[in-house]
Short mmCIF file of C-alpha atoms and ligand atoms in Angstrom, two decimals:
data_model
loop_
_atom_site.label_atom_id
_atom_site.label_comp_id
_atom_site.label_asym_id
_atom_site.label_seq_id
_atom_site.Cartn_x
_atom_site.Cartn_y
_atom_site.Cartn_z
CA MET N 1 -38.71 -151.72 110.60
CA GLN N 2 -39.26 -155.47 110.92
CA THR N 3 -40.13 -156.97 114.18
CA PRO N 4 -36.99 -158.49 115.36
CA ALA N 5 -36.64 -162.04 117.11
CA ALA N 6 -40.12 -161.95 119.25
CA PRO N 7 -39.68 -165.58 120.20
CA GLY N 8 -43.08 -166.99 118.74
CA LEU N 9 -42.26 -165.32 115.48
CA ARG N 10 -39.07 -167.15 114.67
CA ASP N 11 -38.96 -168.33 111.13
CA HIS N 12 -38.85 -172.18 110.83
CA TRP N 13 -37.92 -174.73 108.28
CA SER N 14 -41.45 -176.04 106.78
CA SER N 15 -40.31 -179.88 107.48
CA ARG N 16 -37.31 -181.95 108.09
CA LEU N 17 -36.77 -182.39 104.36
CA GLY N 18 -36.42 -178.57 104.22
CA PHE N 19 -33.84 -178.36 107.00
CA VAL N 20 -31.87 -181.51 105.75
CA LEU N 21 -31.77 -180.09 102.20
CA ALA N 22 -30.51 -176.52 103.39
CA ALA N 23 -28.05 -178.13 105.80
CA ALA N 24 -26.87 -180.54 103.16
CA GLY N 25 -26.55 -177.56 100.98
CA SER N 26 -24.43 -175.82 103.46
CA ALA N 27 -22.26 -179.10 104.06
CA ILE N 28 -21.86 -179.83 100.34
CA GLY N 29 -19.74 -177.22 98.84
CA LEU N 30 -16.37 -176.60 97.46
CA GLY N 31 -15.00 -178.90 100.21
CA ASN N 32 -16.55 -181.73 98.50
CA LEU N 33 -15.99 -181.11 94.92
CA TRP N 34 -12.66 -179.37 94.95
CA LYS N 35 -10.78 -180.21 97.93
CA PHE N 36 -11.77 -183.74 98.79
CA PRO N 37 -10.73 -185.11 95.41
CA TYR N 38 -7.47 -183.11 95.36
CA ILE N 39 -6.42 -184.39 98.98
CA THR N 40 -7.52 -187.71 98.25
CA TRP N 41 -5.38 -187.75 95.13
CA GLU N 42 -2.38 -186.33 97.21
CA ASN N 43 -2.88 -188.80 99.98
CA ARG N 44 -2.92 -191.79 97.50
CA GLY N 45 -6.59 -192.73 98.05
CA GLY N 46 -7.55 -195.95 99.87
CA ALA N 47 -6.29 -195.77 103.46
CA PHE N 48 -7.03 -192.01 103.44
CA VAL N 49 -10.47 -192.31 102.37
CA LEU N 50 -10.87 -194.97 104.97
CA VAL N 51 -9.49 -192.67 107.85
CA TYR N 52 -11.78 -189.98 106.47
CA LEU N 53 -14.99 -192.09 106.70
CA ALA N 54 -14.05 -193.18 110.27
CA ALA N 55 -13.21 -189.55 111.05
CA ILE N 56 -16.86 -188.57 109.62
CA ALA N 57 -18.43 -191.17 111.80
CA ALA N 58 -16.38 -191.13 114.96
CA VAL N 59 -15.90 -187.10 115.15
CA GLY N 60 -18.07 -185.33 112.59
CA LEU N 61 -21.63 -187.02 113.32
CA PRO N 62 -21.25 -186.43 117.01
CA ILE N 63 -20.30 -182.80 116.58
CA MET N 64 -22.89 -182.48 113.92
CA ILE N 65 -25.55 -183.74 116.53
CA ALA N 66 -24.12 -181.53 119.22
CA GLU N 67 -24.50 -178.50 117.13
CA ILE N 68 -28.04 -179.04 115.95
CA LEU N 69 -28.88 -179.90 119.36
CA ILE N 70 -27.70 -176.53 120.71
CA GLY N 71 -29.45 -174.71 117.86
CA ARG N 72 -32.79 -176.55 118.23
CA LYS N 73 -32.78 -176.54 122.19
CA THR N 74 -32.25 -172.70 122.44
CA GLN N 75 -33.64 -171.46 119.05
CA LYS N 76 -31.17 -168.85 119.01
CA SER N 77 -28.21 -168.08 116.70
CA VAL N 78 -24.71 -168.98 117.70
CA VAL N 79 -23.99 -166.23 120.28
CA GLY N 80 -27.19 -166.61 122.02
CA ALA N 81 -27.49 -170.43 121.81
CA LEU N 82 -24.30 -170.90 123.23
CA GLU N 83 -24.85 -168.51 126.20
CA GLU N 84 -28.37 -169.94 126.94
CA ALA N 85 -27.21 -173.54 126.75
CA LEU N 86 -23.75 -173.22 128.53
CA GLY N 87 -23.42 -169.91 130.36
CA PRO N 88 -22.36 -166.31 129.66
CA ALA N 89 -18.78 -167.16 129.30
CA TRP N 90 -19.46 -168.97 126.02
CA LYS N 91 -20.69 -165.90 124.40
CA VAL N 92 -17.11 -165.67 123.42
CA VAL N 93 -17.12 -168.99 121.57
CA GLY N 94 -20.11 -167.71 119.76
CA GLY N 95 -18.32 -164.58 118.78
CA LEU N 96 -15.26 -166.58 117.49
CA GLY N 97 -17.97 -168.34 115.26
CA VAL N 98 -19.10 -165.10 113.79
CA VAL N 99 -15.60 -164.05 113.29
CA THR N 100 -14.78 -167.29 111.52
CA GLY N 101 -17.78 -166.80 109.27
CA TRP N 102 -16.65 -163.52 108.32
CA ILE N 103 -13.15 -164.60 107.34
CA LEU N 104 -14.33 -167.87 105.78
CA LEU N 105 -16.96 -166.17 103.55
CA GLY N 106 -14.34 -163.62 102.74
CA TYR N 107 -12.09 -166.10 100.81
CA TYR N 108 -14.53 -168.77 99.88
CA THR N 109 -16.61 -166.28 97.73
CA VAL N 110 -13.45 -165.59 95.70
CA VAL N 111 -13.24 -169.34 94.56
CA ALA N 112 -17.01 -169.54 94.46
CA GLY N 113 -16.84 -166.48 91.89
CA TRP N 114 -14.44 -168.80 89.81
CA THR N 115 -17.23 -171.21 89.33
CA LEU N 116 -19.27 -168.46 87.37
CA SER N 117 -16.19 -167.89 85.23
CA TYR N 118 -15.91 -171.54 84.27
CA LEU N 119 -19.57 -171.93 83.74
CA ALA N 120 -19.47 -169.11 81.04
CA ARG N 121 -16.32 -170.53 79.61
CA CYS N 122 -18.02 -173.98 79.17
CA LEU N 123 -21.33 -172.70 77.75
CA ARG N 124 -19.07 -170.84 75.29
CA TRP N 125 -16.80 -173.87 74.26
CA SER N 126 -19.98 -175.98 74.03
CA VAL N 127 -21.40 -173.60 71.65
CA SER N 128 -18.48 -172.82 69.52
CA GLY N 129 -15.89 -175.56 70.19
CA TYR N 130 -13.06 -176.07 72.50
CA PRO N 131 -10.30 -173.63 71.34
CA LEU N 132 -7.12 -175.48 69.68
CA GLY N 133 -3.89 -174.97 71.63
CA HIS N 134 -5.59 -173.61 74.55
CA ASP N 135 -3.32 -173.89 77.78
CA PRO N 136 -5.78 -174.42 80.82
CA GLY N 137 -2.99 -173.72 83.22
CA ALA N 138 -2.06 -170.33 81.92
CA ALA N 139 -5.89 -169.53 81.42
CA PHE N 140 -6.40 -170.28 84.90
CA GLY N 141 -3.39 -168.23 86.18
CA ALA N 142 -4.59 -165.30 84.03
CA LEU N 143 -8.02 -165.45 85.69
CA VAL N 144 -6.85 -165.35 89.43
CA ALA N 145 -4.02 -162.49 88.63
CA ASP N 146 -6.77 -160.34 86.98
CA GLY N 147 -7.83 -157.90 89.65
CA PRO N 148 -11.03 -156.52 87.78
CA VAL N 149 -12.28 -159.89 86.81
CA GLN N 150 -11.87 -161.29 90.36
CA LEU N 151 -13.81 -158.27 91.72
CA VAL N 152 -16.59 -158.74 89.48
CA LEU N 153 -17.06 -162.42 89.96
CA SER N 154 -16.86 -162.43 93.55
CA ALA N 155 -19.37 -159.37 93.86
CA ALA N 156 -21.68 -161.14 91.56
CA PHE N 157 -21.42 -164.32 93.75
CA MET N 158 -21.94 -162.05 97.10
CA VAL N 159 -24.84 -160.59 95.44
CA LEU N 160 -26.70 -163.91 94.79
CA THR N 161 -25.73 -164.84 98.33
CA VAL N 162 -27.04 -161.89 100.05
CA ALA N 163 -30.32 -162.13 97.78
CA VAL N 164 -31.07 -165.51 99.22
CA VAL N 165 -30.45 -164.60 102.92
CA TYR N 166 -32.28 -161.44 102.45
CA SER N 167 -35.61 -163.35 101.60
CA GLY N 168 -35.22 -165.34 104.95
CA ILE N 169 -35.33 -168.78 106.14
CA GLY N 170 -38.32 -170.43 104.62
CA ARG N 171 -38.74 -168.25 101.63
CA GLY N 172 -35.07 -167.70 100.91
CA ILE N 173 -32.84 -170.32 101.99
CA GLU N 174 -35.11 -173.46 102.18
CA ARG N 175 -37.01 -172.32 98.86
CA VAL N 176 -33.48 -172.12 96.92
CA SER N 177 -32.18 -175.18 98.52
CA ARG N 178 -35.38 -177.13 97.43
CA VAL N 179 -34.56 -176.51 93.81
CA LEU N 180 -30.82 -176.35 93.85
CA MET N 181 -30.12 -179.81 95.83
CA PRO N 182 -32.26 -182.06 93.95
CA ALA N 183 -30.72 -180.41 90.72
CA LEU N 184 -27.29 -180.88 92.09
CA PHE N 185 -28.17 -184.63 92.77
CA ALA N 186 -29.39 -185.25 89.48
CA ILE N 187 -26.74 -183.75 87.59
CA LEU N 188 -24.25 -185.66 89.91
CA VAL N 189 -25.84 -189.09 88.91
CA MET N 190 -25.69 -188.13 85.32
CA LEU N 191 -21.94 -187.50 85.60
CA LEU N 192 -21.53 -190.45 87.62
CA VAL N 193 -23.20 -192.76 85.32
CA THR N 194 -21.05 -191.29 82.27
CA ALA N 195 -17.79 -191.54 84.40
CA LEU N 196 -18.42 -195.16 85.35
CA SER N 197 -18.68 -195.96 81.81
CA MET N 198 -15.35 -194.84 80.88
CA GLU N 199 -12.37 -196.97 80.66
CA GLY N 200 -10.65 -195.69 83.64
CA ALA N 201 -13.41 -196.43 86.10
CA GLY N 202 -12.04 -199.54 87.18
CA GLU N 203 -8.63 -198.07 88.26
CA ALA N 204 -10.42 -195.11 89.86
CA LEU N 205 -12.59 -197.24 92.17
CA GLY N 206 -9.48 -199.27 93.08
CA PHE N 207 -7.57 -196.30 94.09
CA ILE N 208 -10.42 -194.69 96.25
CA PHE N 209 -11.67 -197.79 97.85
CA ARG N 210 -8.57 -200.25 98.10
CA PRO N 211 -6.67 -199.25 101.25
CA SER N 212 -3.02 -199.57 101.59
CA PHE N 213 -1.82 -198.22 104.95
CA ASP N 214 1.55 -197.95 104.04
CA GLU N 215 0.76 -195.04 101.87
CA LEU N 216 -1.03 -193.24 104.54
CA SER N 217 1.13 -190.73 106.97
CA TRP N 218 0.06 -189.42 110.29
CA ASP N 219 -0.09 -186.15 108.55
CA GLY N 220 -2.51 -187.65 105.95
CA ALA N 221 -4.53 -188.92 108.82
CA LEU N 222 -4.86 -185.43 110.46
CA GLU N 223 -5.66 -183.94 107.31
CA ALA N 224 -8.61 -186.31 106.77
CA LEU N 225 -9.79 -185.53 110.35
CA GLY N 226 -9.35 -181.76 109.67
CA HIS N 227 -11.16 -181.78 106.48
CA SER N 228 -14.02 -183.64 108.17
CA PHE N 229 -14.87 -180.61 109.99
CA PHE N 230 -14.77 -178.27 107.04
CA THR N 231 -16.92 -180.48 104.74
CA LEU N 232 -19.56 -180.79 107.48
CA SER N 233 -19.77 -177.11 108.12
CA LEU N 234 -18.89 -177.51 111.71
CA GLY N 235 -16.72 -175.57 114.26
CA MET N 236 -18.51 -172.16 113.63
CA GLY N 237 -21.95 -172.51 114.50
CA ALA N 238 -23.40 -173.05 111.04
CA MET N 239 -25.40 -175.76 112.24
CA ILE N 240 -26.28 -174.41 115.50
CA THR N 241 -27.81 -171.48 113.48
CA TYR N 242 -29.57 -173.88 111.05
CA GLY N 243 -30.58 -175.95 114.10
CA SER N 244 -32.24 -173.09 115.78
CA TYR N 245 -34.79 -172.93 112.68
CA LEU N 246 -35.77 -176.60 113.35
CA SER N 247 -38.99 -177.29 115.05
CA ARG N 248 -39.08 -179.03 118.15
CA GLY N 249 -41.00 -182.03 116.85
CA GLU N 250 -38.34 -182.75 114.19
CA SER N 251 -35.48 -185.33 115.31
CA VAL N 252 -32.01 -183.67 115.78
CA VAL N 253 -30.32 -187.37 115.27
CA ARG N 254 -32.31 -188.28 111.83
CA SER N 255 -31.60 -184.80 110.43
CA ALA N 256 -27.89 -184.82 111.48
CA ALA N 257 -27.46 -188.38 109.99
CA TRP N 258 -29.04 -187.57 106.75
CA VAL N 259 -26.72 -184.38 106.43
CA VAL N 260 -23.64 -186.16 107.11
CA ALA N 261 -24.74 -189.12 105.00
CA LEU N 262 -25.60 -187.08 101.88
CA ASP N 263 -22.25 -184.82 102.33
CA THR N 264 -20.16 -188.14 102.28
CA LEU N 265 -22.00 -189.52 99.48
CA ILE N 266 -21.28 -186.51 97.41
CA ALA N 267 -17.72 -186.09 98.14
CA VAL N 268 -17.03 -189.77 97.41
CA ALA N 269 -19.11 -189.57 94.17
CA ALA N 270 -17.00 -186.39 93.05
CA ALA N 271 -13.84 -188.11 93.43
CA VAL N 272 -15.00 -191.37 91.56
CA ILE N 273 -15.99 -189.08 88.63
CA MET N 274 -13.10 -186.88 88.56
CA PHE N 275 -10.62 -189.91 88.94
CA SER N 276 -12.43 -192.00 86.19
CA VAL N 277 -11.97 -189.33 83.85
CA ILE N 278 -8.35 -188.81 84.76
CA PHE N 279 -7.35 -192.35 84.56
CA SER N 280 -9.19 -192.83 81.18
CA VAL N 281 -6.53 -190.60 79.65
CA PRO N 282 -3.04 -192.08 79.08
CA GLY N 283 -0.39 -189.95 80.94
CA MET N 284 -3.10 -187.72 82.61
CA ALA N 285 -2.39 -188.99 86.15
CA ASP N 286 1.26 -187.92 86.00
CA HIS N 287 0.00 -184.53 84.74
CA VAL N 288 -2.59 -183.96 87.31
CA GLY N 289 0.15 -184.90 90.05
CA ARG N 290 1.92 -181.73 89.19
CA SER N 291 -0.70 -179.41 90.31
CA THR N 292 -3.42 -181.50 92.37
CA ALA N 293 -5.29 -178.24 93.62
CA GLY N 294 -5.78 -177.41 89.92
CA MET N 295 -7.93 -180.51 89.07
CA LEU N 296 -11.29 -178.76 89.43
CA PHE N 297 -10.26 -175.56 87.32
CA ILE N 298 -7.15 -176.76 85.22
CA SER N 299 -7.36 -180.35 84.24
CA LEU N 300 -11.03 -181.06 84.42
CA PRO N 301 -12.46 -178.40 81.70
CA GLU N 302 -10.05 -179.79 79.06
CA LEU N 303 -10.98 -183.16 79.72
CA PHE N 304 -14.62 -182.87 79.52
CA TYR N 305 -14.17 -181.56 76.00
CA THR N 306 -11.60 -184.11 74.75
CA ALA N 307 -12.36 -187.20 76.68
CA VAL N 308 -15.83 -187.53 78.63
CA PRO N 309 -18.73 -188.98 76.34
CA PHE N 310 -21.23 -186.06 75.78
CA GLY N 311 -18.58 -183.80 77.46
CA SER N 312 -19.78 -180.70 75.67
CA MET N 313 -23.25 -181.20 77.15
CA LEU N 314 -22.08 -182.20 80.63
CA ALA N 315 -19.39 -179.75 80.97
CA PRO N 316 -21.53 -176.67 81.64
CA LEU N 317 -23.90 -178.61 83.72
CA PHE N 318 -20.72 -179.78 85.78
CA TYR N 319 -19.79 -176.20 86.44
CA LEU N 320 -23.51 -175.20 87.19
CA LEU N 321 -23.47 -177.93 89.75
CA VAL N 322 -20.17 -176.56 91.45
CA ALA N 323 -21.65 -173.16 91.39
CA PHE N 324 -24.98 -174.38 92.93
CA ALA N 325 -22.92 -176.29 95.65
CA ALA N 326 -20.87 -173.10 96.46
CA LEU N 327 -24.14 -170.67 96.64
CA THR N 328 -25.74 -173.18 99.18
CA SER N 329 -22.72 -173.19 101.37
CA THR N 330 -21.99 -169.25 101.08
CA ILE N 331 -25.58 -168.81 102.17
CA SER N 332 -25.11 -170.73 105.32
CA ILE N 333 -21.81 -168.91 106.34
CA LEU N 334 -23.54 -165.49 105.82
CA GLU N 335 -26.78 -166.72 107.63
CA VAL N 336 -24.53 -167.23 110.60
CA THR N 337 -23.59 -163.42 111.14
CA VAL N 338 -27.01 -162.30 109.76
CA SER N 339 -28.93 -164.39 112.35
CA TYR N 340 -26.65 -163.16 115.07
CA TRP N 341 -27.28 -159.55 114.20
CA ILE N 342 -30.86 -160.21 114.12
CA ASP N 343 -31.31 -162.00 117.39
CA GLN N 344 -28.63 -160.19 119.35
CA ARG N 345 -28.86 -156.85 117.95
CA GLY N 346 -32.44 -156.50 117.04
CA GLY N 347 -31.89 -155.69 113.32
CA ALA N 348 -34.03 -156.28 110.53
CA ARG N 349 -33.12 -159.16 108.17
CA LYS N 350 -33.21 -157.21 104.92
CA ARG N 351 -30.69 -154.71 106.33
CA ALA N 352 -28.56 -157.13 108.35
CA SER N 353 -28.02 -159.25 104.96
CA VAL N 354 -27.12 -156.29 103.00
CA LEU N 355 -24.71 -154.76 105.55
CA CYS N 356 -23.15 -158.03 106.49
CA GLY N 357 -22.73 -158.89 102.85
CA ALA N 358 -21.23 -155.56 101.85
CA GLY N 359 -18.85 -155.90 105.17
CA ILE N 360 -17.77 -159.32 104.30
CA PHE N 361 -17.27 -158.00 100.63
CA VAL N 362 -14.29 -155.91 101.90
CA ILE N 363 -12.51 -159.05 102.76
CA THR N 364 -13.52 -160.95 99.74
CA ALA N 365 -12.26 -157.94 97.63
CA LEU N 366 -8.77 -157.94 99.25
CA CYS N 367 -8.51 -161.69 98.97
CA GLY N 368 -9.44 -161.57 95.36
CA LEU N 369 -6.54 -159.14 94.68
CA SER N 370 -4.22 -161.16 96.72
CA LEU N 371 -3.51 -163.98 94.03
CA GLY N 372 -1.17 -161.83 91.96
CA ALA N 373 -3.16 -158.97 91.14
CA TRP N 374 -1.95 -156.64 93.78
CA GLY N 375 1.68 -157.63 94.90
CA PRO N 376 1.47 -156.14 98.54
CA LEU N 377 -1.36 -158.45 99.35
CA SER N 378 -0.09 -161.42 97.39
CA ASP N 379 3.36 -161.62 98.39
CA PHE N 380 3.62 -161.43 102.32
CA THR N 381 3.90 -164.70 104.52
CA VAL N 382 2.79 -165.26 107.97
CA PHE N 383 2.48 -169.22 108.25
CA GLY N 384 5.71 -170.15 106.86
CA GLN N 385 5.40 -171.13 103.18
CA LYS N 386 1.88 -169.66 102.47
CA ALA N 387 1.84 -166.33 100.56
CA GLY N 388 -0.64 -163.99 100.39
CA LEU N 389 -3.84 -163.07 102.15
CA PHE N 390 -6.13 -165.66 100.55
CA ALA N 391 -3.90 -168.63 101.70
CA THR N 392 -3.16 -166.76 104.96
CA LEU N 393 -6.75 -166.64 105.76
CA ASP N 394 -7.46 -170.10 104.60
CA HIS N 395 -4.71 -171.40 106.75
CA LEU N 396 -6.14 -169.45 109.74
CA VAL N 397 -9.58 -170.80 109.40
CA ALA N 398 -8.98 -174.30 108.48
CA ASN N 399 -6.25 -175.11 110.95
CA TRP N 400 -7.00 -172.67 113.88
CA LEU N 401 -10.37 -171.34 114.01
CA LEU N 402 -12.57 -174.25 113.04
CA PRO N 403 -10.69 -176.75 115.02
CA LEU N 404 -10.79 -174.40 117.97
CA GLY N 405 -14.29 -173.64 117.94
CA GLY N 406 -15.01 -177.35 117.26
CA LEU N 407 -13.05 -178.33 120.37
CA ALA N 408 -15.28 -175.82 122.48
CA ILE N 409 -18.50 -177.17 121.05
CA THR N 410 -17.75 -180.72 121.70
CA LEU N 411 -16.41 -179.91 125.43
CA GLY N 412 -19.28 -177.54 126.00
CA ALA N 413 -21.81 -180.35 124.77
CA GLY N 414 -20.05 -183.26 126.56
CA TRP N 415 -18.78 -181.71 129.91
CA PHE N 416 -20.59 -178.54 130.58
CA MET N 417 -24.20 -179.30 129.42
CA THR N 418 -25.91 -181.92 131.90
CA ARG N 419 -26.65 -185.32 130.82
CA GLU N 420 -30.44 -184.44 131.43
CA ALA N 421 -30.26 -181.45 129.13
CA THR N 422 -28.65 -183.33 126.25
CA ARG N 423 -30.60 -186.52 126.69
CA ALA N 424 -34.02 -184.61 126.64
CA GLU N 425 -32.88 -183.06 123.43
CA LEU N 426 -31.77 -186.08 121.72
CA ALA N 427 -33.76 -189.06 123.17
CA ASP N 428 -37.15 -187.39 122.88
CA GLY N 429 -39.02 -190.13 121.06
CA THR N 430 -38.04 -188.68 117.46
CA GLN N 431 -34.55 -190.50 117.52
CA PRO N 432 -33.97 -193.35 115.03
CA ARG N 433 -33.96 -196.91 116.45
CA TRP N 434 -30.24 -197.39 115.90
CA PHE N 435 -29.29 -194.30 118.24
CA ARG N 436 -27.70 -194.99 121.51
CA TYR N 437 -27.48 -191.86 123.75
CA GLY N 438 -24.89 -193.32 125.64
CA ALA N 439 -22.51 -193.98 122.72
CA TRP N 440 -23.08 -190.09 121.61
CA ARG N 441 -22.19 -189.07 124.95
CA PHE N 442 -19.03 -191.27 124.97
CA PHE N 443 -17.92 -189.91 121.82
CA ILE N 444 -18.83 -186.49 122.53
CA ARG N 445 -16.88 -186.55 125.77
CA PHE N 446 -13.78 -188.44 124.87
CA VAL N 447 -13.27 -189.20 121.08
CA SER N 448 -13.98 -185.96 119.60
CA PRO N 449 -12.09 -183.94 121.98
CA VAL N 450 -9.02 -185.98 121.68
CA ALA N 451 -9.25 -186.04 117.97
CA VAL N 452 -9.82 -182.40 117.72
CA ALA N 453 -7.06 -181.55 120.05
CA ALA N 454 -4.60 -183.62 117.84
CA ILE N 455 -5.35 -181.34 115.00
CA LEU N 456 -4.33 -178.61 117.15
CA LEU N 457 -1.50 -179.95 118.62
CA ALA N 458 -0.01 -180.79 115.15
CA VAL N 459 -0.44 -177.31 114.11
CA ILE N 460 0.80 -175.70 117.12
CA PHE N 461 3.71 -177.91 117.91
CA PHE N 462 4.80 -179.28 114.70
CA GLY N 463 3.94 -176.43 112.26
CA ARG N 464 1.49 -178.53 110.23
CA ASP N 465 -0.67 -177.07 107.43
CA PHE N 466 -3.72 -178.82 106.70
CA SER N 467 -5.42 -176.21 104.40
N1 LIG C 501 -18.85 -177.24 104.08
C1 LIG C 501 -18.70 -176.51 102.87
C2 LIG C 501 -17.94 -177.05 101.77
O1 LIG C 501 -17.64 -178.23 102.02
C3 LIG C 501 -18.17 -174.98 103.55
C4 LIG C 501 -18.99 -174.56 104.53
C5 LIG C 501 -20.11 -173.63 104.67
C6 LIG C 501 -18.49 -174.33 106.05
N2 LIG C 501 -20.21 -173.39 105.82
C7 LIG C 501 -19.45 -173.77 106.64
C8 LIG C 501 -17.22 -174.72 106.48
C9 LIG C 501 -19.29 -173.35 107.88
C10 LIG C 501 -17.05 -174.63 107.80
C11 LIG C 501 -18.12 -173.88 108.56
O2 LIG C 501 -17.46 -176.23 101.23
#
């Protein structure tokens, strides 16, 4: 057996850059490339984007700092970290994080699997041409309803995820992030340059950056707020876990600021790319409007082959990028559970990775079959209009579990940890010049809890659905 959790032996990121790439890898995922563009579209851009940016700065950044702080201070995974920083009762919050991770990875892997399918399709189309008369909507529908294919794709993605976590922090997660993240940035820049050269770029930029507040509803504002949580991987201890592998000499605040900035930049870039392409094709905007959630898998593939310059070269690269982004996110979710297992239960990493991956795959398999392949899993409804296991779990995580975990963490860091304890960790000489401890403390005590509570209240009392 491997030596478990002897304090001096804890694996660490090799540098701040290593941490930032891994944590940005966690944050940048399907939330940025799939969800952000389509909710921005649904909420008519401009004002929604502004509220989103405000939420990232006023709620996301403070909570990101709080999570990394708790992790680095305690050098423990989520359950142990919250117990040590806040007291025994807080183990419950840690446990909630682990459970949330299981559920989230359960359904996230299903969507991640689709990226592999679209990567393969695009490679094929780039070689032998985009098929005439292809119906992208029907093709996507057939993919999600095909049980065996769902199982194979998501199993493949789970195997990739387990393989990385199995290899550890430095040699697994950091090494993979150091290759995939720069590759992702490079591909994104290529796409961005191409998209900005297209006719629709001006209209896209106007849509995204010109705010018109009469277009924004309260629901839209709360959706922006809720999404800021999901996209930054907050609310379940993923950043506590990654922070626990951060060395004491590295600045919590600088690291957090980098992760938040990169995540935001990539989300906005993804929207600019997609909207530029969409606005360049006459009539496309109305078409996309009919199935916004299908933007990434239904509208975009065809557009690459019919409208984008060098599209047949860029399309496979684009889906490779999406797959990379998804993989660096899935490994962070699995790591929460695995590191809990290693720290609290004294297990060996390799065994923990395989067993947790296999356990979570049970949920993944059921979710994969709940999109039409298997009736009983696909048709039941728990939360009103959402049908099936996949949608139900997504609803549960995005609307309930992440905000609940986030609320606990912000209250814990703001009201239950002493000023001295958090100050020692943040204002320790490594912080950047712009950082004001007092401002952080104000946000984490007052602004973040109120904002997160607003999401929960809207969900509880008004039956809102932000997933
Ligand atoms: N942030 C990722 C995305 O945008 C998803 C994710 C990864 C996540 N780890 C998480 C979300 C932990 C919440 C909590 O796709």
